[in-house]
Structures are given as C-alpha cells and as structure tokens.
C-alpha cells in the first residue's frame, strides 16, 4: 500500500490491535472503529453508521480463517485508512453472502474510504489477502507490530 501522502491506504502500527473479546459484531466494530477515531481517520458517527450498516448488510466473509471487512459509504470518513482488530475469542458476524448464517470471526478490518470510487478495489485487495490461509494464520499469531507489517506486505 502506498502511504497516505502518496494517495494510498493509510496503515500504521497504531491501527492494529489485539482484543480479548467482543460480545457481538457491534462491539467489535466499536473497538476496531475506535482505532480509526483515535487516529483522526473517521468521525465517531462513521463508526455508528458502520454498526447500523452491519444490521442490513453483514460483512462476515467465509474463508479457512473467517474474517469481517467492515465498511460504509456514510459520511464521516475523513481520510483513507484501515484498522485491524485481532480477537482472541471469536466474535459472531453474519455472513455477507448468506445473512442467515453466522461466522466465528477473529480478524476484523474496518476501512475509512472518503472517495467512494476507491472502495471496490480496496475491498477486493483485502479479500484476496485475508482469504489466504497463510496470511490469516500469521495475523492471528503475530505480535501487533508484526501483524501490521504482514498486512501491509500482503495487501499491497
């Protein structure tokens, strides 16, 4: 990924965090979205909008290691950024392709994409990277700083 100054997705070690658990998808989104708020990448209402969107349009994706790729077109995305939450205890997220089914997710990525035309490509690149079993396993076991490096290398 290019740096934010180069017009690319802004990742930083501060946007990668391990969490012990979350009661549900809403709490997981609040935790991972809070990283974006703290970095000044989104307004708090953007996180609220992502939680509301999750009810209608779930973001859980099936893979060897299931993950959630949280995003919303709602206002409040201030700069291009992504945050990564790695949960020790799986969090139930409904499936994007079949909302009647639930996935136990340990990897949650949330995007802030102010320019909507960029969203599809970013989602595609992240899905490709996170669906790879080796990448997902590295994220689950790596310390936060190494998880950050892995994500940047693999999603490029």
PDB file of C-alpha atoms in Angstrom:
ATOM      1  CA  UNK A   1       0.000   0.000   0.000  1.00  0.00           C
ATOM      2  CA  UNK A   2       1.160   3.497  -0.668  1.00  0.00           C
ATOM      3  CA  UNK A   3       1.334   5.893   2.224  1.00  0.00           C
ATOM      4  CA  UNK A   4      -1.462   8.381   2.777  1.00  0.00           C
ATOM      5  CA  UNK A   5       0.805  11.115   1.383  1.00  0.00           C
ATOM      6  CA  UNK A   6       1.039   9.135  -1.865  1.00  0.00           C
ATOM      7  CA  UNK A   7      -2.726   8.809  -2.039  1.00  0.00           C
ATOM      8  CA  UNK A   8      -2.796   5.216  -0.831  1.00  0.00           C
ATOM      9  CA  UNK A   9      -4.354   3.491   2.142  1.00  0.00           C
ATOM     10  CA  UNK A  10      -3.003   4.745   5.449  1.00  0.00           C
ATOM     11  CA  UNK A  11      -1.964   1.908   7.759  1.00  0.00           C
ATOM     12  CA  UNK A  12       0.039   2.412  10.886  1.00  0.00           C
ATOM     13  CA  UNK A  13       1.000   0.177  13.800  1.00  0.00           C
ATOM     14  CA  UNK A  14      -1.426   2.184  15.973  1.00  0.00           C
ATOM     15  CA  UNK A  15      -4.282   0.946  13.783  1.00  0.00           C
ATOM     16  CA  UNK A  16      -3.592  -2.710  14.623  1.00  0.00           C
ATOM     17  CA  UNK A  17      -4.721  -4.028  17.998  1.00  0.00           C
ATOM     18  CA  UNK A  18      -5.366  -7.312  19.745  1.00  0.00           C
ATOM     19  CA  UNK A  19      -8.572  -7.514  21.766  1.00  0.00           C
ATOM     20  CA  UNK A  20      -9.503 -10.277  24.242  1.00  0.00           C
ATOM     21  CA  UNK A  21     -13.121 -10.474  23.049  1.00  0.00           C
ATOM     22  CA  UNK A  22     -16.269  -8.657  21.984  1.00  0.00           C
ATOM     23  CA  UNK A  23     -19.831  -9.620  22.839  1.00  0.00           C
ATOM     24  CA  UNK A  24     -21.059  -9.219  19.270  1.00  0.00           C
ATOM     25  CA  UNK A  25     -20.326  -7.641  15.885  1.00  0.00           C
ATOM     26  CA  UNK A  26     -21.446  -4.193  17.073  1.00  0.00           C
ATOM     27  CA  UNK A  27     -18.962  -4.204  19.950  1.00  0.00           C
ATOM     28  CA  UNK A  28     -16.173  -5.477  17.670  1.00  0.00           C
ATOM     29  CA  UNK A  29     -16.891  -2.687  15.177  1.00  0.00           C
ATOM     30  CA  UNK A  30     -16.915  -0.150  18.016  1.00  0.00           C
ATOM     31  CA  UNK A  31     -13.474  -1.377  19.189  1.00  0.00           C
ATOM     32  CA  UNK A  32     -11.859  -1.555  15.731  1.00  0.00           C
ATOM     33  CA  UNK A  33     -13.561   1.666  14.621  1.00  0.00           C
ATOM     34  CA  UNK A  34     -12.304   3.369  17.769  1.00  0.00           C
ATOM     35  CA  UNK A  35      -8.772   2.945  16.432  1.00  0.00           C
ATOM     36  CA  UNK A  36      -9.762   4.974  13.342  1.00  0.00           C
ATOM     37  CA  UNK A  37     -11.421   7.644  15.513  1.00  0.00           C
ATOM     38  CA  UNK A  38      -8.297   7.905  17.708  1.00  0.00           C
ATOM     39  CA  UNK A  39      -6.130   8.305  14.567  1.00  0.00           C
ATOM     40  CA  UNK A  40      -8.376  11.081  13.242  1.00  0.00           C
ATOM     41  CA  UNK A  41      -9.345   9.000  10.193  1.00  0.00           C
ATOM     42  CA  UNK A  42     -13.096   8.921  10.903  1.00  0.00           C
ATOM     43  CA  UNK A  43     -15.615  10.851  12.935  1.00  0.00           C
ATOM     44  CA  UNK A  44     -17.373   8.896  15.716  1.00  0.00           C
ATOM     45  CA  UNK A  45     -20.636   8.922  13.746  1.00  0.00           C
ATOM     46  CA  UNK A  46     -18.909   6.955  10.972  1.00  0.00           C
ATOM     47  CA  UNK A  47     -18.420   4.070  13.411  1.00  0.00           C
ATOM     48  CA  UNK A  48     -22.080   4.296  14.445  1.00  0.00           C
ATOM     49  CA  UNK A  49     -23.093   4.202  10.768  1.00  0.00           C
ATOM     50  CA  UNK A  50     -20.915   1.103  10.211  1.00  0.00           C
ATOM     51  CA  UNK A  51     -22.638  -0.651  13.133  1.00  0.00           C
ATOM     52  CA  UNK A  52     -26.049   0.251  11.683  1.00  0.00           C
ATOM     53  CA  UNK A  53     -24.998  -0.900   8.199  1.00  0.00           C
ATOM     54  CA  UNK A  54     -23.892  -4.251   9.611  1.00  0.00           C
ATOM     55  CA  UNK A  55     -27.512  -4.977  10.605  1.00  0.00           C
ATOM     56  CA  UNK A  56     -28.710  -4.703   6.982  1.00  0.00           C
ATOM     57  CA  UNK A  57     -25.535  -5.654   5.115  1.00  0.00           C
ATOM     58  CA  UNK A  58     -23.354  -8.074   7.119  1.00  0.00           C
ATOM     59  CA  UNK A  59     -19.621  -8.123   6.427  1.00  0.00           C
ATOM     60  CA  UNK A  60     -18.529 -11.607   7.598  1.00  0.00           C
ATOM     61  CA  UNK A  61     -16.657 -13.498   4.903  1.00  0.00           C
ATOM     62  CA  UNK A  62     -16.138 -17.249   4.829  1.00  0.00           C
ATOM     63  CA  UNK A  63     -12.551 -18.451   4.463  1.00  0.00           C
ATOM     64  CA  UNK A  64     -10.354 -21.049   6.142  1.00  0.00           C
ATOM     65  CA  UNK A  65      -9.990 -18.326   8.786  1.00  0.00           C
ATOM     66  CA  UNK A  66     -13.245 -16.307   8.578  1.00  0.00           C
ATOM     67  CA  UNK A  67     -12.932 -12.530   8.739  1.00  0.00           C
ATOM     68  CA  UNK A  68     -15.082  -9.404   8.624  1.00  0.00           C
ATOM     69  CA  UNK A  69     -14.403  -6.469   6.322  1.00  0.00           C
ATOM     70  CA  UNK A  70     -16.397  -3.576   7.782  1.00  0.00           C
ATOM     71  CA  UNK A  71     -17.108  -0.562   5.575  1.00  0.00           C
ATOM     72  CA  UNK A  72     -19.773   2.062   4.983  1.00  0.00           C
ATOM     73  CA  UNK A  73     -20.455   4.848   2.496  1.00  0.00           C
ATOM     74  CA  UNK A  74     -21.817   7.049   5.274  1.00  0.00           C
ATOM     75  CA  UNK A  75     -20.299  10.481   5.873  1.00  0.00           C
ATOM     76  CA  UNK A  76     -17.547  10.793   8.437  1.00  0.00           C
ATOM     77  CA  UNK A  77     -14.638   9.136   6.606  1.00  0.00           C
ATOM     78  CA  UNK A  78     -12.023  11.872   6.952  1.00  0.00           C
ATOM     79  CA  UNK A  79      -9.006  10.206   5.354  1.00  0.00           C
ATOM     80  CA  UNK A  80      -8.140   6.951   3.675  1.00  0.00           C
ATOM     81  CA  UNK A  81      -7.255   4.438   6.374  1.00  0.00           C
ATOM     82  CA  UNK A  82      -7.762   0.914   7.613  1.00  0.00           C
ATOM     83  CA  UNK A  83      -7.752  -0.597  11.087  1.00  0.00           C
ATOM     84  CA  UNK A  84      -7.276  -4.229  12.084  1.00  0.00           C
ATOM     85  CA  UNK A  85      -8.640  -5.916  15.182  1.00  0.00           C
ATOM     86  CA  UNK A  86      -7.465  -9.409  16.087  1.00  0.00           C
ATOM     87  CA  UNK A  87      -9.734 -11.056  18.656  1.00  0.00           C
ATOM     88  CA  UNK A  88      -8.538 -13.807  20.997  1.00  0.00           C
ATOM     89  CA  UNK A  89     -12.109 -15.103  21.296  1.00  0.00           C
ATOM     90  CA  UNK A  90     -14.128 -15.391  18.063  1.00  0.00           C
ATOM     91  CA  UNK A  91     -16.897 -12.848  17.515  1.00  0.00           C
ATOM     92  CA  UNK A  92     -20.146 -13.817  15.732  1.00  0.00           C
ATOM     93  CA  UNK A  93     -20.619 -11.936  12.446  1.00  0.00           C
ATOM     94  CA  UNK A  94     -23.348 -12.731   9.957  1.00  0.00           C
ATOM     95  CA  UNK A  95     -22.182 -13.780   6.508  1.00  0.00           C
ATOM     96  CA  UNK A  96     -22.096 -11.265   3.683  1.00  0.00           C
ATOM     97  CA  UNK A  97     -23.284 -13.873   1.155  1.00  0.00           C
ATOM     98  CA  UNK A  98     -25.883 -15.519   3.433  1.00  0.00           C
ATOM     99  CA  UNK A  99     -27.061 -13.297   6.318  1.00  0.00           C
ATOM    100  CA  UNK A 100     -28.973 -16.194   7.889  1.00  0.00           C
ATOM    101  CA  UNK A 101     -25.650 -17.865   8.731  1.00  0.00           C
ATOM    102  CA  UNK A 102     -23.108 -16.776  11.337  1.00  0.00           C
ATOM    103  CA  UNK A 103     -19.336 -16.988  11.185  1.00  0.00           C
ATOM    104  CA  UNK A 104     -16.985 -17.033  14.172  1.00  0.00           C
ATOM    105  CA  UNK A 105     -14.558 -14.248  13.248  1.00  0.00           C
ATOM    106  CA  UNK A 106     -11.220 -13.366  14.850  1.00  0.00           C
ATOM    107  CA  UNK A 107      -9.967 -10.878  12.225  1.00  0.00           C
ATOM    108  CA  UNK A 108     -11.927  -7.642  11.753  1.00  0.00           C
ATOM    109  CA  UNK A 109     -10.784  -4.937   9.326  1.00  0.00           C
ATOM    110  CA  UNK A 110     -12.551  -1.583   9.114  1.00  0.00           C
ATOM    111  CA  UNK A 111     -11.992   0.839   6.272  1.00  0.00           C
ATOM    112  CA  UNK A 112     -12.306   4.591   6.022  1.00  0.00           C
ATOM    113  CA  UNK A 113     -12.672   5.488   2.341  1.00  0.00           C
ATOM    114  CA  UNK A 114     -13.606   9.151   1.747  1.00  0.00           C
ATOM    115  CA  UNK A 115     -13.515   8.703  -2.036  1.00  0.00           C
ATOM    116  CA  UNK A 116     -16.156   6.092  -2.772  1.00  0.00           C
ATOM    117  CA  UNK A 117     -14.751   5.174  -6.200  1.00  0.00           C
ATOM    118  CA  UNK A 118     -11.714   3.632  -4.447  1.00  0.00           C
ATOM    119  CA  UNK A 119     -13.735   1.325  -2.175  1.00  0.00           C
ATOM    120  CA  UNK A 120     -14.299  -1.642  -4.537  1.00  0.00           C
ATOM    121  CA  UNK A 121     -10.610  -2.030  -5.387  1.00  0.00           C
ATOM    122  CA  UNK A 122      -9.547  -1.789  -1.741  1.00  0.00           C
ATOM    123  CA  UNK A 123     -12.154  -4.335  -0.672  1.00  0.00           C
ATOM    124  CA  UNK A 124     -11.052  -6.701  -3.430  1.00  0.00           C
ATOM    125  CA  UNK A 125      -7.363  -6.449  -2.477  1.00  0.00           C
ATOM    126  CA  UNK A 126      -8.106  -7.044   1.190  1.00  0.00           C
ATOM    127  CA  UNK A 127     -10.404 -10.003   0.496  1.00  0.00           C
ATOM    128  CA  UNK A 128      -7.731 -11.592  -1.681  1.00  0.00           C
ATOM    129  CA  UNK A 129      -5.079 -11.147   1.023  1.00  0.00           C
ATOM    130  CA  UNK A 130      -7.202 -12.142   4.034  1.00  0.00           C
ATOM    131  CA  UNK A 131      -8.673 -15.215   2.315  1.00  0.00           C
ATOM    132  CA  UNK A 132      -5.165 -16.683   2.097  1.00  0.00           C
ATOM    133  CA  UNK A 133      -4.812 -19.143   4.967  1.00  0.00           C
ATOM    134  CA  UNK A 134      -1.102 -18.384   5.476  1.00  0.00           C
ATOM    135  CA  UNK A 135      -1.737 -14.640   5.770  1.00  0.00           C
ATOM    136  CA  UNK A 136      -4.662 -15.080   8.163  1.00  0.00           C
ATOM    137  CA  UNK A 137      -2.703 -17.523  10.347  1.00  0.00           C
ATOM    138  CA  UNK A 138       0.230 -15.075  10.510  1.00  0.00           C
ATOM    139  CA  UNK A 139      -2.125 -12.278  11.576  1.00  0.00           C
ATOM    140  CA  UNK A 140      -3.651 -14.439  14.320  1.00  0.00           C
ATOM    141  CA  UNK A 141      -0.306 -15.384  15.852  1.00  0.00           C
ATOM    142  CA  UNK A 142       1.877 -12.331  15.247  1.00  0.00           C
ATOM    143  CA  UNK A 143       2.503  -9.559  17.761  1.00  0.00           C
ATOM    144  CA  UNK A 144       0.685  -6.338  16.838  1.00  0.00           C
ATOM    145  CA  UNK A 145       3.689  -4.734  15.118  1.00  0.00           C
ATOM    146  CA  UNK A 146       4.332  -7.857  13.023  1.00  0.00           C
ATOM    147  CA  UNK A 147       0.627  -8.193  12.181  1.00  0.00           C
ATOM    148  CA  UNK A 148       0.772  -4.641  10.862  1.00  0.00           C
ATOM    149  CA  UNK A 149       3.815  -5.466   8.701  1.00  0.00           C
ATOM    150  CA  UNK A 150       2.173  -8.653   7.425  1.00  0.00           C
ATOM    151  CA  UNK A 151      -0.997  -6.795   6.451  1.00  0.00           C
ATOM    152  CA  UNK A 152       0.898  -4.063   4.603  1.00  0.00           C
ATOM    153  CA  UNK A 153       3.067  -6.596   2.733  1.00  0.00           C
ATOM    154  CA  UNK A 154       0.264  -8.971   1.789  1.00  0.00           C
ATOM    155  CA  UNK A 155      -2.443  -6.499   0.843  1.00  0.00           C
ATOM    156  CA  UNK A 156      -0.206  -4.498  -1.492  1.00  0.00           C
TER     157      UNK A 156
END
